[in-house]
mmCIF file of C-alpha atoms in Angstrom:
data_model
loop_
_atom_site.group_PDB
_atom_site.id
_atom_site.type_symbol
_atom_site.label_atom_id
_atom_site.label_comp_id
_atom_site.label_asym_id
_atom_site.label_seq_id
_atom_site.Cartn_x
_atom_site.Cartn_y
_atom_site.Cartn_z
ATOM 1 C CA MET A 134 55.307 -3.162 -5.785
ATOM 2 C CA GLN A 135 53.308 0.080 -5.868
ATOM 3 C CA LEU A 136 49.563 0.436 -6.384
ATOM 4 C CA VAL A 137 48.528 3.563 -8.299
ATOM 5 C CA PHE A 138 44.870 4.626 -8.405
ATOM 6 C CA GLU A 139 43.768 7.133 -11.078
ATOM 7 C CA VAL A 140 40.327 8.627 -10.461
ATOM 8 C CA SER A 141 38.144 10.567 -12.900
ATOM 9 C CA GLU A 142 34.439 11.374 -13.075
ATOM 10 C CA ALA A 143 32.155 8.924 -14.835
ATOM 11 C CA ALA A 144 31.086 9.466 -18.416
ATOM 12 C CA GLY A 145 28.300 11.992 -18.817
ATOM 13 C CA ALA A 146 29.134 13.792 -15.612
ATOM 14 C CA GLY A 147 31.493 16.246 -17.183
ATOM 15 C CA SER A 148 35.264 16.206 -17.371
ATOM 16 C CA ALA A 149 37.368 16.579 -14.308
ATOM 17 C CA SER A 150 41.013 16.615 -13.535
ATOM 18 C CA THR A 151 42.598 13.265 -12.872
ATOM 19 C CA VAL A 152 43.308 12.435 -9.230
ATOM 20 C CA ARG A 153 46.013 9.964 -8.340
ATOM 21 C CA LYS A 154 46.916 8.061 -5.191
ATOM 22 C CA VAL A 155 49.957 5.834 -4.685
ATOM 23 C CA PHE A 156 50.005 2.998 -2.140
ATOM 24 C CA ASP A 157 53.581 1.853 -1.556
ATOM 25 C CA GLY A 158 53.580 -1.400 0.411
ATOM 26 C CA VAL A 159 50.823 -0.279 2.792
ATOM 27 C CA GLY A 160 47.050 -0.099 2.627
ATOM 28 C CA GLY A 161 44.515 2.472 3.699
ATOM 29 C CA VAL A 162 40.899 3.639 3.708
ATOM 30 C CA ILE A 163 39.288 5.359 0.696
ATOM 31 C CA GLY A 164 36.339 7.708 1.160
ATOM 32 C CA ARG A 165 35.228 11.297 1.395
ATOM 33 C CA GLY A 166 35.618 11.452 5.165
ATOM 34 C CA SER A 167 38.384 13.548 6.653
ATOM 35 C CA GLY A 168 39.836 10.584 8.548
ATOM 36 C CA CYS A 169 40.486 8.491 5.431
ATOM 37 C CA ASP A 170 43.950 7.826 4.040
ATOM 38 C CA TRP A 171 42.736 8.905 0.619
ATOM 39 C CA VAL A 172 40.108 11.630 0.762
ATOM 40 C CA ILE A 173 38.087 12.013 -2.489
ATOM 41 C CA HIS A 174 35.718 14.963 -2.832
ATOM 42 C CA ASP A 175 32.401 13.847 -4.317
ATOM 43 C CA PRO A 176 29.748 16.571 -4.796
ATOM 44 C CA SER A 177 27.115 13.920 -5.611
ATOM 45 C CA ARG A 178 27.680 12.354 -2.183
ATOM 46 C CA LEU A 179 27.311 8.893 -3.657
ATOM 47 C CA LEU A 180 30.721 8.085 -2.248
ATOM 48 C CA SER A 181 30.520 6.986 1.392
ATOM 49 C CA SER A 182 32.626 8.583 4.081
ATOM 50 C CA HIS A 183 34.433 5.224 4.390
ATOM 51 C CA HIS A 184 33.863 3.570 1.045
ATOM 52 C CA ALA A 185 36.654 1.039 0.465
ATOM 53 C CA LEU A 186 39.568 -0.562 2.276
ATOM 54 C CA VAL A 187 42.895 -1.266 0.573
ATOM 55 C CA GLY A 188 45.002 -4.048 2.085
ATOM 56 C CA CYS A 189 48.523 -5.230 1.286
ATOM 57 C CA ARG A 190 49.711 -8.761 2.080
ATOM 58 C CA GLU A 191 52.880 -10.390 0.757
ATOM 59 C CA GLY A 192 53.352 -7.801 -1.979
ATOM 60 C CA ARG A 193 49.760 -8.086 -3.285
ATOM 61 C CA TYR A 194 46.963 -5.569 -2.884
ATOM 62 C CA PHE A 195 43.325 -6.271 -2.059
ATOM 63 C CA LEU A 196 40.197 -4.101 -2.188
ATOM 64 C CA THR A 197 37.305 -4.574 0.263
ATOM 65 C CA ASP A 198 33.873 -2.911 -0.015
ATOM 66 C CA ILE A 199 32.840 -1.255 3.268
ATOM 67 C CA SER A 200 30.367 1.239 1.783
ATOM 68 C CA SER A 201 26.594 1.491 1.692
ATOM 69 C CA ASN A 202 26.316 1.993 -2.103
ATOM 70 C CA GLY A 203 28.726 -0.757 -3.130
ATOM 71 C CA ILE A 204 31.586 -1.007 -5.615
ATOM 72 C CA GLY A 205 31.107 -2.149 -9.200
ATOM 73 C CA MET A 206 33.344 -3.123 -12.104
ATOM 74 C CA PRO A 207 32.148 -1.520 -15.348
ATOM 75 C CA GLY A 208 34.002 -3.908 -17.607
ATOM 76 C CA SER A 209 32.322 -7.122 -16.409
ATOM 77 C CA GLY A 210 29.266 -5.789 -14.597
ATOM 78 C CA GLU A 211 30.424 -7.570 -11.449
ATOM 79 C CA ARG A 212 29.933 -6.026 -8.024
ATOM 80 C CA LEU A 213 32.215 -6.649 -5.090
ATOM 81 C CA ARG A 214 30.795 -8.543 -2.141
ATOM 82 C CA LYS A 215 30.629 -6.363 0.902
ATOM 83 C CA GLY A 216 33.259 -7.247 3.471
ATOM 84 C CA GLN A 217 35.084 -9.707 1.183
ATOM 85 C CA ALA A 218 38.570 -8.805 -0.066
ATOM 86 C CA ARG A 219 39.224 -8.979 -3.816
ATOM 87 C CA LEU A 220 42.672 -9.223 -5.398
ATOM 88 C CA ILE A 221 43.621 -6.102 -7.380
ATOM 89 C CA GLU A 222 45.206 -6.771 -10.758
ATOM 90 C CA ASP A 223 46.880 -4.364 -13.135
ATOM 91 C CA GLY A 224 44.303 -2.532 -15.272
ATOM 92 C CA ASP A 225 41.253 -3.208 -13.093
ATOM 93 C CA VAL A 226 38.612 -0.448 -13.129
ATOM 94 C CA PHE A 227 36.340 0.056 -10.124
ATOM 95 C CA GLU A 228 33.190 2.189 -9.942
ATOM 96 C CA LEU A 229 32.850 4.130 -6.700
ATOM 97 C CA GLY A 230 29.630 6.111 -6.920
ATOM 98 C CA MET A 231 29.956 8.362 -9.989
ATOM 99 C CA LEU A 232 33.733 7.950 -10.093
ATOM 100 C CA LEU A 233 35.865 5.494 -12.011
ATOM 101 C CA VAL A 234 39.085 4.293 -10.381
ATOM 102 C CA ARG A 235 41.717 2.547 -12.489
ATOM 103 C CA ALA A 236 44.351 0.443 -10.742
ATOM 104 C CA ARG A 237 47.927 0.101 -11.943
ATOM 105 C CA LEU A 238 50.717 -1.976 -10.453
ATOM 106 C CA MET A 239 54.222 -0.604 -11.021
ATOM 107 C CA GLU A 240 57.683 -1.199 -9.691
ATOM 108 C CA PRO A 241 58.962 1.756 -7.643
ATOM 109 C CA ALA A 242 61.445 3.969 -9.501
ATOM 110 C CA GLN A 243 64.891 3.964 -7.884
ATOM 111 C CA PRO A 244 66.450 7.450 -7.459
ATOM 112 C CA PHE A 245 69.622 8.126 -9.364
ATOM 113 C CA ASP A 246 71.563 9.059 -6.264
ATOM 114 C CA GLU A 247 70.686 5.708 -4.657
ATOM 115 C CA GLN A 248 71.831 3.582 -7.590
ATOM 116 C CA SER A 249 74.998 1.702 -6.701
ATOM 117 C CA ILE A 250 77.892 1.622 -9.156
ATOM 118 C CA SER A 251 79.811 -1.611 -8.994
ATOM 119 C CA THR A 252 83.554 -1.221 -9.331
ATOM 120 C CA GLY A 253 86.331 -3.684 -9.080
ATOM 121 C CA THR A 254 87.924 -1.963 -6.071
ATOM 122 C CA PRO A 255 86.680 0.928 -3.974
ATOM 123 C CA ILE A 256 88.278 4.333 -4.551
ATOM 124 C CA PRO A 257 89.916 5.548 -1.353
ATOM 125 C CA ASP A 258 88.925 8.927 0.034
ATOM 126 C CA ASP A 259 92.491 10.347 -0.287
ATOM 127 C CA ALA A 260 92.980 9.160 -3.866
ATOM 128 C CA PHE A 261 92.995 12.714 -5.294
ATOM 129 C CA LEU A 262 94.841 14.449 -2.482
ATOM 130 C CA GLY A 263 98.352 13.708 -3.692
ATOM 131 C CA LEU A 264 98.243 14.882 -7.349
ATOM 132 C CA ASP A 265 101.661 16.617 -7.352
ATOM 133 C CA PRO A 266 103.358 15.569 -10.692
ATOM 134 C CA LEU A 267 106.879 15.864 -9.275
ATOM 135 C CA GLN A 268 106.038 13.625 -6.354
ATOM 136 C CA ALA A 269 104.437 11.141 -8.711
ATOM 137 C CA LEU A 270 107.629 11.021 -10.853
ATOM 138 C CA ASP A 271 109.795 10.439 -7.764
ATOM 139 C CA LEU A 272 107.597 7.586 -6.634
ATOM 140 C CA GLU A 273 107.685 6.040 -10.109
ATOM 141 C CA HIS A 274 111.504 6.286 -10.222
ATOM 142 C CA GLN A 275 111.858 4.673 -6.789
ATOM 143 C CA ARG A 276 109.540 1.844 -7.776
ATOM 144 C CA HIS A 277 111.615 1.002 -10.870
ATOM 145 C CA ASN A 278 114.960 1.173 -9.082
ATOM 146 C CA ALA A 279 113.955 -0.849 -6.007
ATOM 147 C CA SER A 280 114.180 -4.610 -6.196
ATOM 148 C CA ASP A 281 111.606 -6.993 -4.897
ATOM 149 C CA GLU A 282 113.903 -8.166 -2.105
ATOM 150 C CA LEU A 283 114.446 -4.620 -0.794
ATOM 151 C CA ALA A 284 110.764 -3.854 -1.142
ATOM 152 C CA ALA A 285 109.945 -6.899 0.930
ATOM 153 C CA LEU A 286 112.273 -5.675 3.706
ATOM 154 C CA SER A 287 110.762 -2.212 3.753
ATOM 155 C CA THR A 288 107.151 -3.345 3.589
ATOM 156 C CA GLY A 289 105.346 -3.011 6.879
ATOM 157 C CA VAL A 290 103.776 -5.970 8.473
ATOM 158 C CA GLY A 291 100.450 -4.190 8.849
ATOM 159 C CA GLU A 292 100.097 -3.361 5.122
ATOM 160 C CA LEU A 293 98.684 -6.803 4.350
ATOM 161 C CA GLY A 294 96.045 -6.412 6.993
ATOM 162 C CA ALA A 295 95.179 -2.918 5.794
ATOM 163 C CA TRP A 296 94.893 -4.156 2.196
ATOM 164 C CA ALA A 297 92.694 -7.017 3.321
ATOM 165 C CA ASP A 298 90.475 -4.690 5.293
ATOM 166 C CA ARG A 299 90.107 -2.315 2.327
ATOM 167 C CA TYR A 300 89.488 -4.833 -0.479
ATOM 168 C CA ALA A 301 87.849 -7.665 1.443
ATOM 169 C CA ALA A 302 84.347 -6.496 0.533
ATOM 170 C CA ASP A 303 84.729 -7.290 -3.191
ATOM 171 C CA ARG A 304 86.680 -10.526 -2.811
ATOM 172 C CA GLU A 305 85.674 -14.035 -1.921
ATOM 173 C CA HIS A 306 86.632 -15.229 1.522
ATOM 174 C CA VAL A 307 88.621 -18.435 1.459
ATOM 175 C CA ALA A 308 89.133 -20.469 4.595
ATOM 176 C CA ILE A 309 92.758 -21.259 5.404
ATOM 177 C CA PRO A 310 93.307 -24.998 5.682
ATOM 178 C CA CYS A 311 94.424 -26.280 9.040
ATOM 179 C CA ARG A 312 95.406 -29.595 10.510
ATOM 180 C CA VAL A 313 92.580 -31.819 11.568
ATOM 181 C CA GLU A 314 93.057 -33.984 14.582
ATOM 182 C CA PRO A 315 92.455 -37.658 13.865
ATOM 183 C CA VAL A 316 89.133 -38.930 15.035
ATOM 184 C CA ARG A 317 89.555 -41.063 18.090
ATOM 185 C CA GLU A 318 87.174 -43.932 18.447
ATOM 186 C CA MET A 319 85.336 -43.693 21.697
ATOM 187 C CA PRO A 320 85.057 -46.948 23.607
ATOM 188 C CA ALA A 321 81.640 -48.470 23.441
ATOM 189 C CA VAL A 322 79.709 -47.732 26.557
ATOM 190 C CA GLU A 323 77.793 -50.638 27.904
ATOM 191 C CA PRO A 324 74.132 -49.789 28.334
ATOM 192 C CA VAL A 325 73.355 -49.253 31.956
ATOM 193 C CA ALA A 326 70.181 -50.893 33.080
ATOM 194 C CA MET A 327 67.741 -48.449 34.510
ATOM 195 C CA ALA A 328 67.083 -48.963 38.155
ATOM 196 C CA THR A 329 63.615 -50.311 38.737
ATOM 197 C CA SER A 330 61.496 -48.131 40.961
ATOM 198 C CA PRO A 331 60.076 -49.608 44.187
ATOM 199 C CA ASP A 332 56.561 -49.306 42.817
ATOM 200 C CA GLU A 333 57.495 -51.291 39.721
ATOM 201 C CA VAL A 334 59.139 -53.975 41.853
ATOM 202 C CA PHE A 335 55.942 -54.279 43.888
ATOM 203 C CA TRP A 336 53.720 -54.588 40.811
ATOM 204 C CA ILE A 337 56.013 -57.230 39.301
ATOM 205 C CA ALA A 338 55.805 -59.297 42.488
ATOM 206 C CA PHE A 339 52.048 -58.718 42.689
ATOM 207 C CA ALA A 340 51.540 -59.907 39.101
ATOM 208 C CA ALA A 341 53.699 -62.979 39.748
ATOM 209 C CA ALA A 342 51.626 -63.856 42.831
ATOM 210 C CA LEU A 343 48.393 -63.545 40.836
ATOM 211 C CA GLY A 344 49.788 -65.320 37.809
ATOM 212 C CA LEU A 345 48.578 -62.520 35.556
ATOM 213 C CA ASP A 346 50.257 -60.078 33.186
ATOM 214 C CA LEU A 347 49.699 -56.509 34.390
ATOM 215 C CA GLY A 348 51.899 -54.848 31.763
ATOM 216 C CA ARG A 349 48.939 -53.570 29.740
ATOM 217 C CA LEU A 350 47.368 -51.851 32.763
ATOM 218 C CA ASP A 351 48.227 -48.341 33.841
ATOM 219 C CA SER A 352 48.855 -47.256 37.419
ATOM 220 C CA ALA A 353 45.218 -46.439 38.179
ATOM 221 C CA ALA A 354 43.977 -49.772 36.816
ATOM 222 C CA ARG A 355 46.582 -51.661 38.839
ATOM 223 C CA GLU A 356 45.545 -49.931 42.047
ATOM 224 C CA ALA A 357 41.888 -50.713 41.352
ATOM 225 C CA LEU A 358 42.805 -54.360 40.734
ATOM 226 C CA ALA A 359 44.725 -54.567 44.015
ATOM 227 C CA ILE A 360 41.729 -53.179 45.925
ATOM 228 C CA LYS A 361 39.433 -55.704 44.237
ATOM 229 C CA VAL A 362 41.763 -58.587 45.107
ATOM 230 C CA ALA A 363 41.833 -57.492 48.757
ATOM 231 C CA ARG A 364 38.024 -57.289 48.840
ATOM 232 C CA LEU A 365 37.663 -60.772 47.323
ATOM 233 C CA PHE A 366 40.222 -62.191 49.776
ATOM 234 C CA ARG A 367 38.289 -60.879 52.765
ATOM 235 C CA LEU A 368 35.061 -62.324 51.337
ATOM 236 C CA GLU A 369 36.764 -65.710 50.843
ATOM 237 C CA VAL A 370 37.979 -65.800 54.446
ATOM 238 C CA GLU A 371 34.543 -64.845 55.752
ATOM 239 C CA ARG A 372 32.772 -67.530 53.702
ATOM 240 C CA LEU A 373 35.388 -70.149 54.599
ATOM 241 C CA GLN A 374 34.858 -69.506 58.304
ATOM 242 C CA SER A 375 31.111 -69.901 57.836
ATOM 243 C CA SER A 376 31.591 -73.211 55.995
ATOM 244 C CA LEU A 377 33.810 -74.565 58.788
ATOM 245 C CA ARG A 378 31.203 -73.681 61.427
ATOM 246 C CA THR A 379 28.463 -75.390 59.400
ATOM 247 C CA CYS A 380 30.654 -78.479 59.017
ATOM 248 C CA GLU A 381 31.245 -78.585 62.773
ATOM 249 C CA GLN A 382 27.516 -78.349 63.486
ATOM 250 C CA LEU A 383 26.787 -81.225 61.082
ATOM 251 C CA GLN A 384 29.409 -83.348 62.774
ATOM 252 C CA GLY A 385 27.701 -82.738 66.098
ATOM 253 C CA GLU A 386 24.323 -83.745 64.652
ATOM 254 C CA LEU A 387 25.753 -86.927 63.147
ATOM 255 C CA ALA A 388 27.555 -87.897 66.378
ATOM 256 C CA THR A 389 30.857 -88.202 64.530
ATOM 257 C CA LEU A 390 34.325 -87.233 65.641
ATOM 258 C CA PRO A 391 34.764 -83.599 66.702
ATOM 259 C CA ALA A 392 36.580 -81.041 64.602
ATOM 260 C CA ASP A 393 39.914 -81.929 66.207
ATOM 261 C CA ALA A 394 39.862 -85.159 64.230
ATOM 262 C CA LEU A 395 40.011 -83.035 61.069
ATOM 263 C CA ARG A 396 43.171 -81.428 62.468
ATOM 264 C CA THR A 397 41.724 -77.912 62.456
ATOM 265 C CA ALA A 398 42.022 -77.303 66.195
ATOM 266 C CA HIS A 399 44.829 -74.750 65.808
ATOM 267 C CA ASN A 400 43.576 -73.248 62.561
ATOM 268 C CA PRO A 401 42.876 -69.500 62.951
ATOM 269 C CA LEU A 402 39.953 -69.813 60.533
ATOM 270 C CA ARG A 403 38.209 -72.014 63.133
ATOM 271 C CA SER A 404 39.567 -70.647 66.385
ATOM 272 C CA CYS A 405 39.187 -66.910 65.634
ATOM 273 C CA ILE A 406 35.860 -65.349 66.477
ATOM 274 C CA ASP A 407 35.513 -62.784 63.703
ATOM 275 C CA THR A 408 36.947 -62.155 60.254
ATOM 276 C CA ASP A 409 39.295 -59.356 61.345
ATOM 277 C CA ALA A 410 41.101 -61.616 63.809
ATOM 278 C CA ALA A 411 41.348 -64.395 61.232
ATOM 279 C CA LEU A 412 42.819 -62.016 58.643
ATOM 280 C CA THR A 413 45.344 -60.742 61.174
ATOM 281 C CA ALA A 414 46.496 -64.285 61.914
ATOM 282 C CA ILE A 415 46.510 -65.454 58.282
ATOM 283 C CA LEU A 416 48.516 -62.459 57.073
ATOM 284 C CA ASP A 417 51.170 -63.112 59.752
ATOM 285 C CA MET A 418 50.274 -59.897 61.568
ATOM 286 C CA ALA A 419 49.514 -61.599 64.889
ATOM 287 C CA GLN A 420 52.136 -62.028 67.589
ATOM 288 C CA VAL A 421 51.630 -65.799 67.771
ATOM 289 C CA ALA A 422 50.491 -67.635 64.652
ATOM 290 C CA PRO A 423 50.524 -71.476 64.875
ATOM 291 C CA LEU A 424 50.028 -71.819 61.127
ATOM 292 C CA SER A 425 50.991 -69.684 58.176
ATOM 293 C CA GLY A 426 48.345 -68.238 55.915
ATOM 294 C CA GLU A 427 48.947 -70.823 53.198
ATOM 295 C CA GLN A 428 48.774 -73.693 55.695
ATOM 296 C CA ALA A 429 45.582 -72.412 57.338
ATOM 297 C CA ILE A 430 43.685 -71.965 54.057
ATOM 298 C CA ALA A 431 44.851 -75.297 52.610
ATOM 299 C CA GLN A 432 43.944 -77.139 55.841
ATOM 300 C CA ALA A 433 40.470 -75.583 55.972
ATOM 301 C CA HIS A 434 39.643 -76.541 52.385
ATOM 302 C CA ARG A 435 40.976 -80.043 52.976
ATOM 303 C CA ALA A 436 38.761 -80.418 56.044
ATOM 304 C CA LEU A 437 35.716 -79.538 53.964
ATOM 305 C CA GLN A 438 36.720 -82.023 51.289
ATOM 306 C CA VAL A 439 37.246 -84.771 53.870
ATOM 307 C CA HIS A 440 33.822 -84.053 55.365
ATOM 308 C CA GLN A 441 32.113 -84.353 51.985
ATOM 309 C CA VAL A 442 33.833 -87.610 51.028
ATOM 310 C CA ALA A 443 33.292 -89.147 54.464
ATOM 311 C CA LEU A 444 29.622 -88.149 54.420
ATOM 312 C CA LEU A 445 29.112 -89.904 51.100
ATOM 313 C CA SER A 446 30.829 -93.071 52.332
ATOM 314 C CA ALA A 447 28.818 -93.078 55.570
ATOM 315 C CA CYS A 448 25.532 -92.767 53.670
ATOM 316 C CA ARG A 449 26.416 -95.726 51.499
ATOM 317 C CA SER A 450 27.342 -97.832 54.538
ATOM 318 C CA ALA A 451 24.162 -96.914 56.394
ATOM 319 C CA LEU A 452 22.064 -97.827 53.375
ATOM 320 C CA ARG A 453 23.730 -101.221 53.088
ATOM 321 C CA ASN A 454 23.191 -101.929 56.788
ATOM 322 C CA ALA A 455 19.528 -100.905 56.514
ATOM 323 C CA ARG A 456 18.986 -103.313 53.677
ATOM 324 C CA ALA A 457 20.688 -106.090 55.637
ATOM 325 C CA ALA A 458 18.621 -105.378 58.770
ATOM 326 C CA PHE A 459 15.336 -105.886 56.962
ATOM 327 C CA ALA A 460 16.433 -108.796 54.818
ATOM 328 C CA PRO A 461 14.186 -111.913 55.187
ATOM 329 C CA GLY A 462 17.058 -114.132 56.253
ATOM 330 C CA HIS A 463 18.054 -111.731 58.997
ATOM 331 C CA LEU A 464 14.495 -111.450 60.279
ATOM 332 C CA LEU A 465 14.033 -115.226 60.383
ATOM 333 C CA ALA A 466 17.178 -115.502 62.490
ATOM 334 C CA CYS A 467 15.788 -113.140 65.118
ATOM 335 C CA ALA A 468 14.386 -114.621 68.342
ATOM 336 C CA GLU A 469 10.857 -113.339 67.719
ATOM 337 C CA PHE A 470 10.603 -115.290 64.507
ATOM 338 C CA GLN A 471 12.086 -118.426 66.105
ATOM 339 C CA GLU A 472 9.443 -118.445 68.840
ATOM 340 C CA ALA A 473 6.572 -118.077 66.343
ATOM 341 C CA ALA A 474 5.440 -121.708 65.781
ATOM 342 C CA PRO A 475 3.476 -122.168 62.618
ATOM 343 C CA ARG A 476 -0.082 -123.143 63.477
ATOM 344 C CA TRP A 477 -3.126 -122.531 61.300
ATOM 345 C CA SER A 478 -1.584 -119.569 59.368
ATOM 346 C CA ALA A 479 2.199 -119.141 59.051
ATOM 347 C CA ASP A 480 1.956 -115.640 57.497
ATOM 348 C CA GLY A 481 -0.023 -114.211 60.355
ATOM 349 C CA ALA A 482 2.373 -115.640 62.888
ATOM 350 C CA ARG A 483 5.368 -114.035 61.126
ATOM 351 C CA TRP A 484 3.645 -110.669 60.975
ATOM 352 C CA ARG A 485 2.965 -110.731 64.670
ATOM 353 C CA ALA A 486 6.598 -111.779 65.224
ATOM 354 C CA TYR A 487 7.767 -108.777 63.138
ATOM 355 C CA LEU A 488 5.630 -106.442 65.247
ATOM 356 C CA ARG A 489 7.177 -107.810 68.445
ATOM 357 C CA HIS A 490 10.677 -107.362 66.909
ATOM 358 C CA TYR A 491 9.968 -103.745 65.989
ATOM 359 C CA ARG A 492 8.589 -102.952 69.443
ATOM 360 C CA ARG A 493 11.741 -104.372 71.020
ATOM 361 C CA LEU A 494 13.959 -102.137 68.872
ATOM 362 C CA VAL A 495 11.927 -99.108 69.875
ATOM 363 C CA ALA A 496 12.062 -100.082 73.534
ATOM 364 C CA ASP A 497 15.843 -100.532 73.384
ATOM 365 C CA GLY A 498 16.242 -96.966 72.003
ATOM 366 C CA GLN A 499 17.928 -98.004 68.797
ATOM 367 C CA PHE A 500 15.619 -95.717 66.767
ATOM 368 C CA ASP A 501 16.772 -92.369 68.195
ATOM 369 C CA GLU A 502 17.395 -89.025 66.411
ATOM 370 C CA ARG A 503 20.711 -90.192 65.068
ATOM 371 C CA PRO A 504 20.231 -91.722 61.620
ATOM 372 C CA LEU A 505 20.670 -95.463 61.658
ATOM 373 C CA GLY A 506 22.518 -95.585 64.978
ATOM 374 C CA SER A 507 26.255 -96.165 65.140
ATOM 375 C CA ASP A 508 26.623 -97.603 61.649
ATOM 376 C CA PHE A 509 26.656 -94.158 60.050
ATOM 377 C CA ALA A 510 29.087 -92.682 62.574
ATOM 378 C CA ARG A 511 31.408 -95.690 62.376
ATOM 379 C CA ALA A 512 31.638 -95.497 58.577
ATOM 380 C CA TYR A 513 32.107 -91.708 58.689
ATOM 381 C CA GLU A 514 34.975 -91.910 61.184
ATOM 382 C CA GLU A 515 36.653 -94.710 59.278
ATOM 383 C CA GLN A 516 36.617 -92.692 56.049
ATOM 384 C CA VAL A 517 38.001 -89.609 57.814
ATOM 385 C CA ARG A 518 40.827 -91.688 59.273
ATOM 386 C CA LEU A 519 41.744 -93.111 55.879
ATOM 387 C CA ILE A 520 41.817 -89.710 54.168
ATOM 388 C CA SER A 521 43.714 -88.041 57.018
ATOM 389 C CA THR A 522 46.551 -90.547 56.800
ATOM 390 C CA LEU A 523 47.175 -89.435 53.201
ATOM 391 C CA HIS A 524 47.886 -85.792 54.163
ATOM 392 C CA ASN A 525 50.469 -85.262 56.857
ATOM 393 C CA ASP A 526 52.117 -82.074 55.546
ATOM 394 C CA TYR A 527 50.129 -79.683 57.775
ATOM 395 C CA PRO A 528 50.120 -81.108 61.281
ATOM 396 C CA GLY A 529 47.344 -79.869 63.527
#
């Protein structure tokens, strides 16, 4: 598609010769400057040196205002927006200063010498070289006298190829059929299981040990979880050691059996000095480990449970013994109350007998720092013995 601009002076400015410019598939700059693609001489100097820009995209032409005076359209009174391309249609008239520019869109005229003439078969270059009439008559006579069988024997093998090369351009190509090998069914290949990476094997075992599903976590989240589990495990071991030491101190205050009775003598949580040594022994990193990590932790928690249950039972026994010691029947059976003969006032005699009984207990040392003497310790040890006989899986 060609764009043809026809330019003439505006009405009232005098007649002028028509100026034409053809844009054939390309754009350009319109103005009165010497560097423009279309230079228009304007004595009024209303036309800018670079007034308009013609663009061509996908076979369509566009006009863009790049001037200082603007571009108008006399037919509609519209003015082009500066810097914004407008589609050019056939018959549009643009006002550039004092000049009117009419746009026409035309198909390019094809030269006569470039027009192709379609023929059934191409004419060979040597078609008019052999125009001798005598030779033509001899060839015609030979063609009538010769049979098809003799002509087939005398025909060269290469004539078919030459004919095909000469007339192949105007004929349809047809593929020669050929034998097709039968399709052989390929044996079904059993899907091969992808080998699990070592990292994936570790995370599967780690999730199974925790009892959690880690499939929804990515690699970074799994690593953060493993670090958190290790930190919590160290804190648990540290607090468990502290609880065992507190339990041992309470047993010493209550004059009960030592820690060996709780079968924790060989437990690394009790025997190790610090947390690092206990972790080394529990995780089977020490050279000599009497108990495995599972056995050591289970035994330590069981010792704390035994201590709590035995302490409760001992308190109940001590309370019962205290009530029995101060019961009226028990006091009357004491020697102090037997020696108190009732004289003028029986109540006063019994009170004085109670005071003598209390002083004797104090003098005998039965009211020491240990709560309620041996009754508490005896009940505590008996409860520990009963509970310990129920758990013999982790020998100490």
